[in-house]
Short mmCIF file of N, CA and C in Angstrom, two decimals:
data_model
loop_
_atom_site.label_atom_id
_atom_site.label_comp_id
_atom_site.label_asym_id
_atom_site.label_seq_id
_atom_site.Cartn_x
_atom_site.Cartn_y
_atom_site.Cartn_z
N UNK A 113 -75.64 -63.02 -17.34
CA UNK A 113 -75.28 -61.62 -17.27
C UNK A 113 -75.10 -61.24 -15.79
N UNK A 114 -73.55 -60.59 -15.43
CA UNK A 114 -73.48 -60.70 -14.15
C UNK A 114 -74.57 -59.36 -13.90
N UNK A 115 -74.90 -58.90 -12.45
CA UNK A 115 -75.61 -58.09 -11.69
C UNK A 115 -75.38 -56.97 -11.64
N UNK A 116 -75.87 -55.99 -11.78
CA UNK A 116 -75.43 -54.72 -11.99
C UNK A 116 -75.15 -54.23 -10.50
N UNK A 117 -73.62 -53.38 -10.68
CA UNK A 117 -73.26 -52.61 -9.37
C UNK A 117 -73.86 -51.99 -8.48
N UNK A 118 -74.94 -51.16 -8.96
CA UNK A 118 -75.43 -50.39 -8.33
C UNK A 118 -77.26 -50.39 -8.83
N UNK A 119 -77.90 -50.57 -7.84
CA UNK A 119 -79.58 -50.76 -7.97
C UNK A 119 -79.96 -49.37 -9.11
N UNK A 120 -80.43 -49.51 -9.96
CA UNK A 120 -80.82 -49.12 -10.94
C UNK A 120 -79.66 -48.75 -12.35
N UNK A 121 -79.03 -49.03 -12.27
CA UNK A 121 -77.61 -49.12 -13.42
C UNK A 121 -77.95 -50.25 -14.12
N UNK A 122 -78.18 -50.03 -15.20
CA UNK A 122 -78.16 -51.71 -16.29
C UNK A 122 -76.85 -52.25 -16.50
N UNK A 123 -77.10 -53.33 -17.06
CA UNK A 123 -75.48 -54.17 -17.33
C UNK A 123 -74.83 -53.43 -18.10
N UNK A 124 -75.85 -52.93 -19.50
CA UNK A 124 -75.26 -52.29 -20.64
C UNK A 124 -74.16 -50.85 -19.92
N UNK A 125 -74.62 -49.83 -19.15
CA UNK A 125 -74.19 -49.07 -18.50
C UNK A 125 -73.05 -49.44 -18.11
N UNK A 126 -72.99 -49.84 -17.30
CA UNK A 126 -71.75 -50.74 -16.43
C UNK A 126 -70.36 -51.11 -17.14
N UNK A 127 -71.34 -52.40 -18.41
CA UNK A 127 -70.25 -52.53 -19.40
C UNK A 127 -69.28 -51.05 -20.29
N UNK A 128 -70.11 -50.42 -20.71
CA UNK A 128 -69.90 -49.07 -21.36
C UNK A 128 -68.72 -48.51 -20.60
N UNK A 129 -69.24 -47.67 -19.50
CA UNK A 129 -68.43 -47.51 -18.49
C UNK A 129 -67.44 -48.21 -18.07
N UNK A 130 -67.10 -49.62 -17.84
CA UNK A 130 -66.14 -49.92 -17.85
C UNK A 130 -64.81 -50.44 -18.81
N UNK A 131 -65.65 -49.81 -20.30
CA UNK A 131 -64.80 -50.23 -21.20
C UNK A 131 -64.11 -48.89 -21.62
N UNK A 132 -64.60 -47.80 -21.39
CA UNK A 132 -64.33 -46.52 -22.04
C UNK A 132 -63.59 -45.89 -20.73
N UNK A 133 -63.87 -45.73 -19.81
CA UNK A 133 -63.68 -44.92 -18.60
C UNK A 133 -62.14 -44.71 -17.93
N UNK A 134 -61.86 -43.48 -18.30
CA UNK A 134 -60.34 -43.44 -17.84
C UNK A 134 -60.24 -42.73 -16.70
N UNK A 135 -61.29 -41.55 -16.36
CA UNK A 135 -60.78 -40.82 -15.10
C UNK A 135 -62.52 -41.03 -14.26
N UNK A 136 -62.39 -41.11 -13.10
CA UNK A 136 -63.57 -41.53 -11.91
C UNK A 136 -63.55 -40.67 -11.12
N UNK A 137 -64.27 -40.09 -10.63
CA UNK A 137 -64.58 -38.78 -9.62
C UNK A 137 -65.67 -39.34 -9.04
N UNK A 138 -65.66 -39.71 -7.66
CA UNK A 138 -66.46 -39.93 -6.48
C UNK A 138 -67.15 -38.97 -5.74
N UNK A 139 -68.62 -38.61 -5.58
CA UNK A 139 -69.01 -37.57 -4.55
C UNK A 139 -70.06 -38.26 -4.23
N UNK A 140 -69.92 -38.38 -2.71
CA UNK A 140 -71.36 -39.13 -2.36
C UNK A 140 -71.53 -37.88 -1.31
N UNK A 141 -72.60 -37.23 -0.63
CA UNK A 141 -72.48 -36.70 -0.18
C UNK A 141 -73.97 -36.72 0.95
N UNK A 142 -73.77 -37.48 1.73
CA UNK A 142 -74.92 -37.58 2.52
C UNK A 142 -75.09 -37.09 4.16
N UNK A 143 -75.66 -35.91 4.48
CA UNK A 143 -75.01 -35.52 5.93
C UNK A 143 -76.03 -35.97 7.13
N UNK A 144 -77.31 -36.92 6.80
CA UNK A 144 -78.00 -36.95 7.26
C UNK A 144 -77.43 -37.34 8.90
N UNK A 145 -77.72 -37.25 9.81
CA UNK A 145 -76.87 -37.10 11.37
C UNK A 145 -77.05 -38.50 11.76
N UNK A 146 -78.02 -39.82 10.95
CA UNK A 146 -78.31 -41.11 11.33
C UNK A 146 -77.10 -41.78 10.76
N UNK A 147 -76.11 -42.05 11.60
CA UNK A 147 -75.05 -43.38 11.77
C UNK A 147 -75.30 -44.33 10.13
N UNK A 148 -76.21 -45.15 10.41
CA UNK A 148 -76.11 -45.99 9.26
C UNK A 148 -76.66 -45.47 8.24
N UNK A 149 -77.30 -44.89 8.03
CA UNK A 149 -77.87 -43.76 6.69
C UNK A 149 -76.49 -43.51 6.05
N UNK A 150 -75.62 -42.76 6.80
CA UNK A 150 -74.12 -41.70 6.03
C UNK A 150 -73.60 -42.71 5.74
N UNK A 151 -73.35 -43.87 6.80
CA UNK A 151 -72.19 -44.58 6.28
C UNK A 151 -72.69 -45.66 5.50
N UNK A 152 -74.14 -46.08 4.51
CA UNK A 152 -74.42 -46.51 3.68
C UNK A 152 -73.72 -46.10 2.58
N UNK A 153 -74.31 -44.40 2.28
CA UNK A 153 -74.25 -44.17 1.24
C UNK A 153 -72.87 -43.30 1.06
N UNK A 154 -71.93 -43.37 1.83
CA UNK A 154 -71.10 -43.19 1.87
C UNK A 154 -69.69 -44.46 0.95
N UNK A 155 -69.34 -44.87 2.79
CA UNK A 155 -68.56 -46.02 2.84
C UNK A 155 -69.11 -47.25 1.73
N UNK A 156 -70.40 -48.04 2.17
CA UNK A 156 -70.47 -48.64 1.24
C UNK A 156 -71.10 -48.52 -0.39
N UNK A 157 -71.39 -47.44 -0.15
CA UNK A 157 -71.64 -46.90 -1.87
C UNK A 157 -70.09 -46.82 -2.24
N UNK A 158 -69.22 -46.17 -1.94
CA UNK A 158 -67.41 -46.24 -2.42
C UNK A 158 -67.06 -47.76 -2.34
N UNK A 159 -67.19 -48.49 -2.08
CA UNK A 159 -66.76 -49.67 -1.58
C UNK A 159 -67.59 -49.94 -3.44
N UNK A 160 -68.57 -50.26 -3.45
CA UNK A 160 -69.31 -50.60 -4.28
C UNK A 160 -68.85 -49.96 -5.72
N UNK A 161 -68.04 -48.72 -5.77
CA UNK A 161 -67.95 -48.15 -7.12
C UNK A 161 -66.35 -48.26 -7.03
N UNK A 162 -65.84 -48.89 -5.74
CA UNK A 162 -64.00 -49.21 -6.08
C UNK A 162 -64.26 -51.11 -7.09
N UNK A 163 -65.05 -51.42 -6.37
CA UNK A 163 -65.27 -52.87 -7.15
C UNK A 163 -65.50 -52.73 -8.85
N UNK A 164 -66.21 -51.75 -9.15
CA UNK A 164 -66.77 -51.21 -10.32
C UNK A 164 -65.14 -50.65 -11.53
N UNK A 165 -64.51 -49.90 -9.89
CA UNK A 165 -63.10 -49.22 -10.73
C UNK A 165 -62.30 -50.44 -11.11
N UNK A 166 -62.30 -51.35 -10.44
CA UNK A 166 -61.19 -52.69 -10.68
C UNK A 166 -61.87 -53.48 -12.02
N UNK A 167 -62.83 -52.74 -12.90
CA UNK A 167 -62.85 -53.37 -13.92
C UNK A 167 -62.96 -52.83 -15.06
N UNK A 168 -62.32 -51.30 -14.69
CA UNK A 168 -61.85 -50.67 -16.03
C UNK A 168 -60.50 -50.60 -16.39
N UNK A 169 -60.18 -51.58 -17.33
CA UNK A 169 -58.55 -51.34 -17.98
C UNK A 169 -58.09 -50.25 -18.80
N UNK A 170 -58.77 -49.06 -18.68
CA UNK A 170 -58.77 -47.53 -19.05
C UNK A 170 -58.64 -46.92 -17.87
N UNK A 171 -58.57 -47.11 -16.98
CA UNK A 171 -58.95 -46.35 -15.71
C UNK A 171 -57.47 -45.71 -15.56
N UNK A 172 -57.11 -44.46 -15.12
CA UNK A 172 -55.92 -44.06 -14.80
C UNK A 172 -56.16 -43.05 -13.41
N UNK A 173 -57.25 -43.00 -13.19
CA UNK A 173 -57.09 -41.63 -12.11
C UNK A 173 -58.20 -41.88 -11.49
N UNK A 174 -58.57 -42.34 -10.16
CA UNK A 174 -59.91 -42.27 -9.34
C UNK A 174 -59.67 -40.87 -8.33
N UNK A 175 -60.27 -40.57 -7.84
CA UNK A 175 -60.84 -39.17 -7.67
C UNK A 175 -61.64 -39.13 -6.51
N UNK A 176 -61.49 -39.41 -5.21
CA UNK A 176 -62.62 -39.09 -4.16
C UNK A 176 -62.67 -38.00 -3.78
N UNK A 177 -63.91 -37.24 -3.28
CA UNK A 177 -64.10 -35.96 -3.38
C UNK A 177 -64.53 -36.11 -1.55
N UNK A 178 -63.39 -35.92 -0.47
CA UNK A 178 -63.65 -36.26 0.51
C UNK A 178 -64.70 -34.05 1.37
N UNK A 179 -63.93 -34.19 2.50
CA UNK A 179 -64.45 -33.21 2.98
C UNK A 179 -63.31 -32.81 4.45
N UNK A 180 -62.91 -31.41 4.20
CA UNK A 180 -62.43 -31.24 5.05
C UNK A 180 -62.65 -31.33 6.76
N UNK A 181 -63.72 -31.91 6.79
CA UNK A 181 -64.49 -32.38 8.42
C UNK A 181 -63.27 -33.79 8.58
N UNK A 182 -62.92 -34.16 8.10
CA UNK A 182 -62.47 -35.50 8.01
C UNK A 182 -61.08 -35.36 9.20
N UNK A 183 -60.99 -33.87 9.21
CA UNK A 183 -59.66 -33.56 10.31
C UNK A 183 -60.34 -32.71 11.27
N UNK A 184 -61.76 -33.08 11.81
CA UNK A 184 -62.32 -31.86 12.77
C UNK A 184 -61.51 -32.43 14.16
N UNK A 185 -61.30 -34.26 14.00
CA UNK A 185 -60.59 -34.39 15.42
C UNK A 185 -59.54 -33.73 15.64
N UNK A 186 -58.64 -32.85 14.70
CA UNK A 186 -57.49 -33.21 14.98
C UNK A 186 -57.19 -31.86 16.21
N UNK A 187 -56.13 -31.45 16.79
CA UNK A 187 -55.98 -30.63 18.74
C UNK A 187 -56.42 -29.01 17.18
N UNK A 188 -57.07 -28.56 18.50
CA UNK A 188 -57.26 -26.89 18.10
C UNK A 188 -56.08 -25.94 17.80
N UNK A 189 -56.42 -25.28 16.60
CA UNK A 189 -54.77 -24.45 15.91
C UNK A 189 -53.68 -25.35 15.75
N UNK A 190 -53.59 -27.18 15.53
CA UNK A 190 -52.55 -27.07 15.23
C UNK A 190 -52.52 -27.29 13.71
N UNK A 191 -51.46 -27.89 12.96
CA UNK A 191 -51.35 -27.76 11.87
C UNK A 191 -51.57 -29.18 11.39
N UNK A 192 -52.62 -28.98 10.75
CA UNK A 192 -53.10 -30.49 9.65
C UNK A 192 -52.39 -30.39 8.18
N UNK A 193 -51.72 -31.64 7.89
CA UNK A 193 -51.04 -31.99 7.11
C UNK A 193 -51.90 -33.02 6.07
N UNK A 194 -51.38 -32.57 4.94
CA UNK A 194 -52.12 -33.50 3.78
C UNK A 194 -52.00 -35.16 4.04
N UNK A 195 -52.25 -35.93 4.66
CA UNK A 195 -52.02 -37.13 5.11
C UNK A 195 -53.21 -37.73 5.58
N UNK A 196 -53.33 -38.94 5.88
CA UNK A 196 -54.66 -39.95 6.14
C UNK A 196 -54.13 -40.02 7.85
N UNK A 197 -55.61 -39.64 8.76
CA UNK A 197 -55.11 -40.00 10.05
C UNK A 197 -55.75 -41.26 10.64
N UNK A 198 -55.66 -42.12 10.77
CA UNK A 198 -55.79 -43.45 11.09
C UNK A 198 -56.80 -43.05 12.51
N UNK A 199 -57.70 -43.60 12.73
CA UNK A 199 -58.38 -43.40 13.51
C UNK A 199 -58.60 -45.04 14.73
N UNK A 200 -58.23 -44.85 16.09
CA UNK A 200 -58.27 -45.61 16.89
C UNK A 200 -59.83 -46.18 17.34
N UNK A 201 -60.43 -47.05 16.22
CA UNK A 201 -61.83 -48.02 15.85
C UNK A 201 -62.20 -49.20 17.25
N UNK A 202 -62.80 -48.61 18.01
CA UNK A 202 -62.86 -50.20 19.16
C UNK A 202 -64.64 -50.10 19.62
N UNK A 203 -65.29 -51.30 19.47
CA UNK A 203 -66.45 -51.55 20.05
C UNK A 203 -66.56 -52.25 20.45
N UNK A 204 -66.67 -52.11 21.97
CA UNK A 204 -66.89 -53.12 23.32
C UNK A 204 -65.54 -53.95 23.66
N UNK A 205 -64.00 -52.38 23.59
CA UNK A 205 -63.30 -52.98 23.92
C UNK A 205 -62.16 -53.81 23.13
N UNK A 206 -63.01 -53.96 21.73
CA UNK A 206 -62.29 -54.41 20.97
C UNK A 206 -61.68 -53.80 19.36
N UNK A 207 -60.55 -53.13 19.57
CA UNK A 207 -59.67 -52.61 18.48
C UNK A 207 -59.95 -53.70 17.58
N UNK A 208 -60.18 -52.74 15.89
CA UNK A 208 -60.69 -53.58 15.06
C UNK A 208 -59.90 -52.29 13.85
N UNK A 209 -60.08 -53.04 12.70
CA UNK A 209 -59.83 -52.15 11.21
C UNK A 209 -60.52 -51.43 11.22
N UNK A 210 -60.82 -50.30 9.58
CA UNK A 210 -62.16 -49.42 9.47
C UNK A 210 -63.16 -50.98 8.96
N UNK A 211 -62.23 -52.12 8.11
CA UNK A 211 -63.39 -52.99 7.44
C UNK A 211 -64.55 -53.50 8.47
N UNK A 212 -63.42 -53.79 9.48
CA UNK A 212 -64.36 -54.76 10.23
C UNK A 212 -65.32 -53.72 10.97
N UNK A 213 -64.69 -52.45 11.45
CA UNK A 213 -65.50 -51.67 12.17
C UNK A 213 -67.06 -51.49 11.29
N UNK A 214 -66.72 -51.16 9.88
CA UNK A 214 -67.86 -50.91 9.24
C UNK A 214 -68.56 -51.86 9.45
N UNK A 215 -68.64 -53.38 8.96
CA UNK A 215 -69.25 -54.76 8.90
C UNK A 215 -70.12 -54.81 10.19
N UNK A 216 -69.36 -54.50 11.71
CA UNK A 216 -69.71 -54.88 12.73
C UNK A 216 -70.92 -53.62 12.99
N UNK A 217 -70.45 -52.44 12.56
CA UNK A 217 -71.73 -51.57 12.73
C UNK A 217 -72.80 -51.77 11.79
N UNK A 218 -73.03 -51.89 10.62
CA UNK A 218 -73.88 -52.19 9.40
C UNK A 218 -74.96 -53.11 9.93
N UNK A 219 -74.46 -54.55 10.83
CA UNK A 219 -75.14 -55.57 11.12
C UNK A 219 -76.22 -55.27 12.59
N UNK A 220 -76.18 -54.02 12.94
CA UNK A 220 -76.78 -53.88 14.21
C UNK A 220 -77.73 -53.03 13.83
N UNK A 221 -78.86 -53.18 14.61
CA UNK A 221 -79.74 -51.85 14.40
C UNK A 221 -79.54 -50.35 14.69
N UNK A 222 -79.76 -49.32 14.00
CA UNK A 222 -79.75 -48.29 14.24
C UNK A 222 -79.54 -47.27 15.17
N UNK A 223 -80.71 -47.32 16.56
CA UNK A 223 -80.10 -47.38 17.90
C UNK A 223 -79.18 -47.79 18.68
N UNK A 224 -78.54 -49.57 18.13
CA UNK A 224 -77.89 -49.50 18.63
C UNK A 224 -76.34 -49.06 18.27
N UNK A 225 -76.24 -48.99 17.03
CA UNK A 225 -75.17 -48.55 16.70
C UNK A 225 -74.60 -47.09 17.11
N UNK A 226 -76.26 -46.07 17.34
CA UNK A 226 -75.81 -44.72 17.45
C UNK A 226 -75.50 -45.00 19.02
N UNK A 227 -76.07 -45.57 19.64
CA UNK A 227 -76.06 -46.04 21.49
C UNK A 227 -74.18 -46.40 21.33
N UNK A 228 -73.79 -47.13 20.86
CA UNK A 228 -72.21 -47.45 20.68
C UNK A 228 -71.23 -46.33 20.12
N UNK A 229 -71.55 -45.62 19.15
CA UNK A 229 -70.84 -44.99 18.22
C UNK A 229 -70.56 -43.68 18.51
N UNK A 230 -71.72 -43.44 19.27
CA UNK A 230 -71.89 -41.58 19.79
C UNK A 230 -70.46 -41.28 20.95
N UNK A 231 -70.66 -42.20 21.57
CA UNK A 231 -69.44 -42.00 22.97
C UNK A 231 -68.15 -41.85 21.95
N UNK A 232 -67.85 -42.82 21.25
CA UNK A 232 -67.17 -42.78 20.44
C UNK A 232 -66.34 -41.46 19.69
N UNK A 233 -67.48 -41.04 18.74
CA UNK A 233 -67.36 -40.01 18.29
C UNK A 233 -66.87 -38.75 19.01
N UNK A 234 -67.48 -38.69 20.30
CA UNK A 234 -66.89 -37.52 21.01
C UNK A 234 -65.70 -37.73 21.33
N UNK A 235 -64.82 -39.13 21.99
CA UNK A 235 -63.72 -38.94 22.66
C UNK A 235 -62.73 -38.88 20.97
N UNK A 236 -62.99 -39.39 20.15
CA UNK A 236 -62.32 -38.94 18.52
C UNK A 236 -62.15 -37.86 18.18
N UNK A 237 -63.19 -36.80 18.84
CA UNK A 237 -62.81 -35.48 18.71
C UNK A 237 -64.37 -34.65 18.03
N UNK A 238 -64.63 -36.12 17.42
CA UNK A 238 -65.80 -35.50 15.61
C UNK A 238 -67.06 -35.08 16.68
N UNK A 239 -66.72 -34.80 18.09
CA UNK A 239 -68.58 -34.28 18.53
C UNK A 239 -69.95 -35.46 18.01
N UNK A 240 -70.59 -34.41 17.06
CA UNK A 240 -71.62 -35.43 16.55
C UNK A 240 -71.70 -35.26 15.14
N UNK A 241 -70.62 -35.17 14.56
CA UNK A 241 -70.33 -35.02 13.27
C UNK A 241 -69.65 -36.79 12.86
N UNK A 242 -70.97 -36.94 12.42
CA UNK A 242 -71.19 -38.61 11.89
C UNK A 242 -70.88 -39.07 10.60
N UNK A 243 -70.88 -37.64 9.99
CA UNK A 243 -70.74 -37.41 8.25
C UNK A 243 -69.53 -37.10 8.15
N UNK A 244 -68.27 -36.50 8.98
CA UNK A 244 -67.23 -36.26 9.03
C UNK A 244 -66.54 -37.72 9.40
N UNK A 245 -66.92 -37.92 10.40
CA UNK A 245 -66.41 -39.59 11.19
C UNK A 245 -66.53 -40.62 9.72
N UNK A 246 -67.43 -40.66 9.37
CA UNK A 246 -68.05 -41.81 7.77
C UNK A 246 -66.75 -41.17 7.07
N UNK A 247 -67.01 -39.93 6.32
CA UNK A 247 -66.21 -39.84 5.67
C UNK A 247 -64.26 -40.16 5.84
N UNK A 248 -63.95 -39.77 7.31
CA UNK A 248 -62.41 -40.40 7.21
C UNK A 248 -62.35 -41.52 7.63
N UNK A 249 -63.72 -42.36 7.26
CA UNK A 249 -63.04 -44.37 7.09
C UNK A 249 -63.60 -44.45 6.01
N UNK A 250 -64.16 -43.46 4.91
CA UNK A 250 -63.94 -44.12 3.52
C UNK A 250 -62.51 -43.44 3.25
N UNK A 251 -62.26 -42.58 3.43
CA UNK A 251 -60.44 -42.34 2.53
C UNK A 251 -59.96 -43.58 2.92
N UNK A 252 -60.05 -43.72 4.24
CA UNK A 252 -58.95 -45.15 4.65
C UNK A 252 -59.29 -46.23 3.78
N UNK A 253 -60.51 -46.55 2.88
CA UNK A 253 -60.70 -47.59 2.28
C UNK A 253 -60.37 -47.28 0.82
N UNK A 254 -60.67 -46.02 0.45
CA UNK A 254 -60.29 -45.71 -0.64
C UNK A 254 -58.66 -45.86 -0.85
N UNK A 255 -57.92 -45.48 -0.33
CA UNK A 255 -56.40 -45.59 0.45
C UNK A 255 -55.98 -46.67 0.47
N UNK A 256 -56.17 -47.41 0.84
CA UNK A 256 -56.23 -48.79 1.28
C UNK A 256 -56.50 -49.96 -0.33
N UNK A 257 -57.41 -49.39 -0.79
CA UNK A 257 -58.21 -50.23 -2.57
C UNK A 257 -56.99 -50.31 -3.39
N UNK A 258 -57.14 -51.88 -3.78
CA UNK A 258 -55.88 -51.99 -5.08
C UNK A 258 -57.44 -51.86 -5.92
N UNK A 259 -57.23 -50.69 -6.94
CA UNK A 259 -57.71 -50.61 -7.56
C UNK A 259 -57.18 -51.22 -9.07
N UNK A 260 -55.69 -51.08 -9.27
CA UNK A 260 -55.33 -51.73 -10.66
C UNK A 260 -54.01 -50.56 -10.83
N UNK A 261 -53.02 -51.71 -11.47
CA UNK A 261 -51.75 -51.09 -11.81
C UNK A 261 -52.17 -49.94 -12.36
N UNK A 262 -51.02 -48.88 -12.42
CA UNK A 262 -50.85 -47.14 -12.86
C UNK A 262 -52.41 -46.33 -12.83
N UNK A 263 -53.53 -46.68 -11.68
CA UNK A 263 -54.17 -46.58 -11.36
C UNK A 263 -53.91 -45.57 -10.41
N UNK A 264 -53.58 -44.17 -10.15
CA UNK A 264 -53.64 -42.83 -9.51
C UNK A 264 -54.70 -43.21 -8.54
N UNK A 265 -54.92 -42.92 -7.23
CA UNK A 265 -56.01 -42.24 -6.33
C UNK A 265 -55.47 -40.79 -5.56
N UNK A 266 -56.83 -40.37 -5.80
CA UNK A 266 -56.85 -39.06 -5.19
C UNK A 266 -57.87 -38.60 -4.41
N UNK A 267 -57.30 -37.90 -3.07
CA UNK A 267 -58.21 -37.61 -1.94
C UNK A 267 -58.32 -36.28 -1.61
N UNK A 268 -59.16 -35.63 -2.23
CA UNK A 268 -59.50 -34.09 -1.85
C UNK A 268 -60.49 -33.55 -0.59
N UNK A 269 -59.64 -32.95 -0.06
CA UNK A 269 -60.95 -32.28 0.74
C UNK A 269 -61.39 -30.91 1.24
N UNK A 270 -62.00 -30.61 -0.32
CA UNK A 270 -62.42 -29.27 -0.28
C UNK A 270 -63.35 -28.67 1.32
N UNK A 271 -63.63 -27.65 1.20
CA UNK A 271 -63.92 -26.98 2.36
C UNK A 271 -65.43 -26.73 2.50
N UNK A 272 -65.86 -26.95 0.92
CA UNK A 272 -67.47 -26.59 0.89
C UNK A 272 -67.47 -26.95 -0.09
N UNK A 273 -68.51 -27.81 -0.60
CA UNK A 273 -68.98 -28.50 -2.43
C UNK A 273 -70.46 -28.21 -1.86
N UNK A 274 -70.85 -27.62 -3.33
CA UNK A 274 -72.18 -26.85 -3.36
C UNK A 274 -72.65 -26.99 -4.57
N UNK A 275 -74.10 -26.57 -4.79
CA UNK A 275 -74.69 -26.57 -5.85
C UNK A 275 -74.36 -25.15 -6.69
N UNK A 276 -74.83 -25.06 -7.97
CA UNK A 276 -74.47 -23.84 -8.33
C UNK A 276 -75.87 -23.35 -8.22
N UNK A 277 -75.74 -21.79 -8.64
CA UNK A 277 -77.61 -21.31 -8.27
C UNK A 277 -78.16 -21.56 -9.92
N UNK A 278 -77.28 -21.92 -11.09
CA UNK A 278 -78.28 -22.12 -12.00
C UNK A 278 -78.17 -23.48 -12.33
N UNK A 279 -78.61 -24.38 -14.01
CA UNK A 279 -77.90 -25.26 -13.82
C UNK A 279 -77.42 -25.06 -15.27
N UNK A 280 -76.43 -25.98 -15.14
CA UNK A 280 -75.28 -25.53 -14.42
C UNK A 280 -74.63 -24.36 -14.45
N UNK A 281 -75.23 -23.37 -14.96
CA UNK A 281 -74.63 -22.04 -14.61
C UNK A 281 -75.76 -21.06 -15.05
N UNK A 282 -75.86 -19.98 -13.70
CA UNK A 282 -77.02 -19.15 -14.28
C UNK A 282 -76.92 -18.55 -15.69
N UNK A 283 -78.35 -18.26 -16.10
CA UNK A 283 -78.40 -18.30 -17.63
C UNK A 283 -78.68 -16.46 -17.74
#
């Protein structure tokens, strides 16, 4: 019995889900300001549930639920366009993908990644918005995912996703 996707999901789950499942909606939403924290449960949590999408032959529509921070680099007042902006990825000099960028940060400790990543972040534009930065190199991966013929992706990025005050709706 292969391994389940995700640490606490049973096989049975998994299977279910990937036999029935036609539309996928993604929200990971983690803003914690620690570098490898966001882009855990971010980047490689998506990474982990696009592997999951490539094995539903029902699947017609994946769904990432990004965040409009994802364009905080872009120049002040001008006009952001519905489009993926490719972001210029280099550590120590060396221009790399978002894959490899992720891989190469994941494998370092904590400090040092924020010691590398912070300079970074500012000349990108994102300040110290780490949860904004994470989030526009998962679209690029989401973007990027052969997920499976007539397989739709979609990249939203609402302005604010919130809880409601009841659940799910005051009573």
């Amino acid at each position: 019995m292969p391994r389940p996707w995700y640490k606490g999901t049973r096989y049975l789950d998994t299977s279910a889900c990937s036999a029935c499942c036609q539309h996928f909606l993604i929200l990971i939403a983690v803003c914690w300001s620690d570098l490898l924290v966001s882009h855990r449960h971010n980047y490689i949590s998506t990474q982990h549930i696009l592997n999951l999408a490539q094995h539903m032959p029902h699947l017609r529509c994946f769904l990432h639920m990004s965040t409009f921070g994802t364009v905080f680099n872009q120049p002040w007042l001008s006009s952001v366009h519905e489009q993926l902006y490719p972001l210029p990825l280099n550590l120590n000099n060396q221009f790399m993908t978002h894959v490899e960028f992720v891989q190469q940060l994941m494998s370092m400790p904590s400090e040092t990644a924020d010691e590398l990543v912070r300079p970074m972040l500012e000349r990108l534009g994102f300040g110290y918005a780490a949860y904004a930065f994470g989030k526009s190199l998962t679209e690029q991966l989401v973007a990027a995912a052969d997920i499976g013929q007539g397989v739709s992706k979609v990249i939203v990025r609402p302005s604010m996703v919130t809880a409601t005050a009841g659940e799910p709706y005051p009573r």
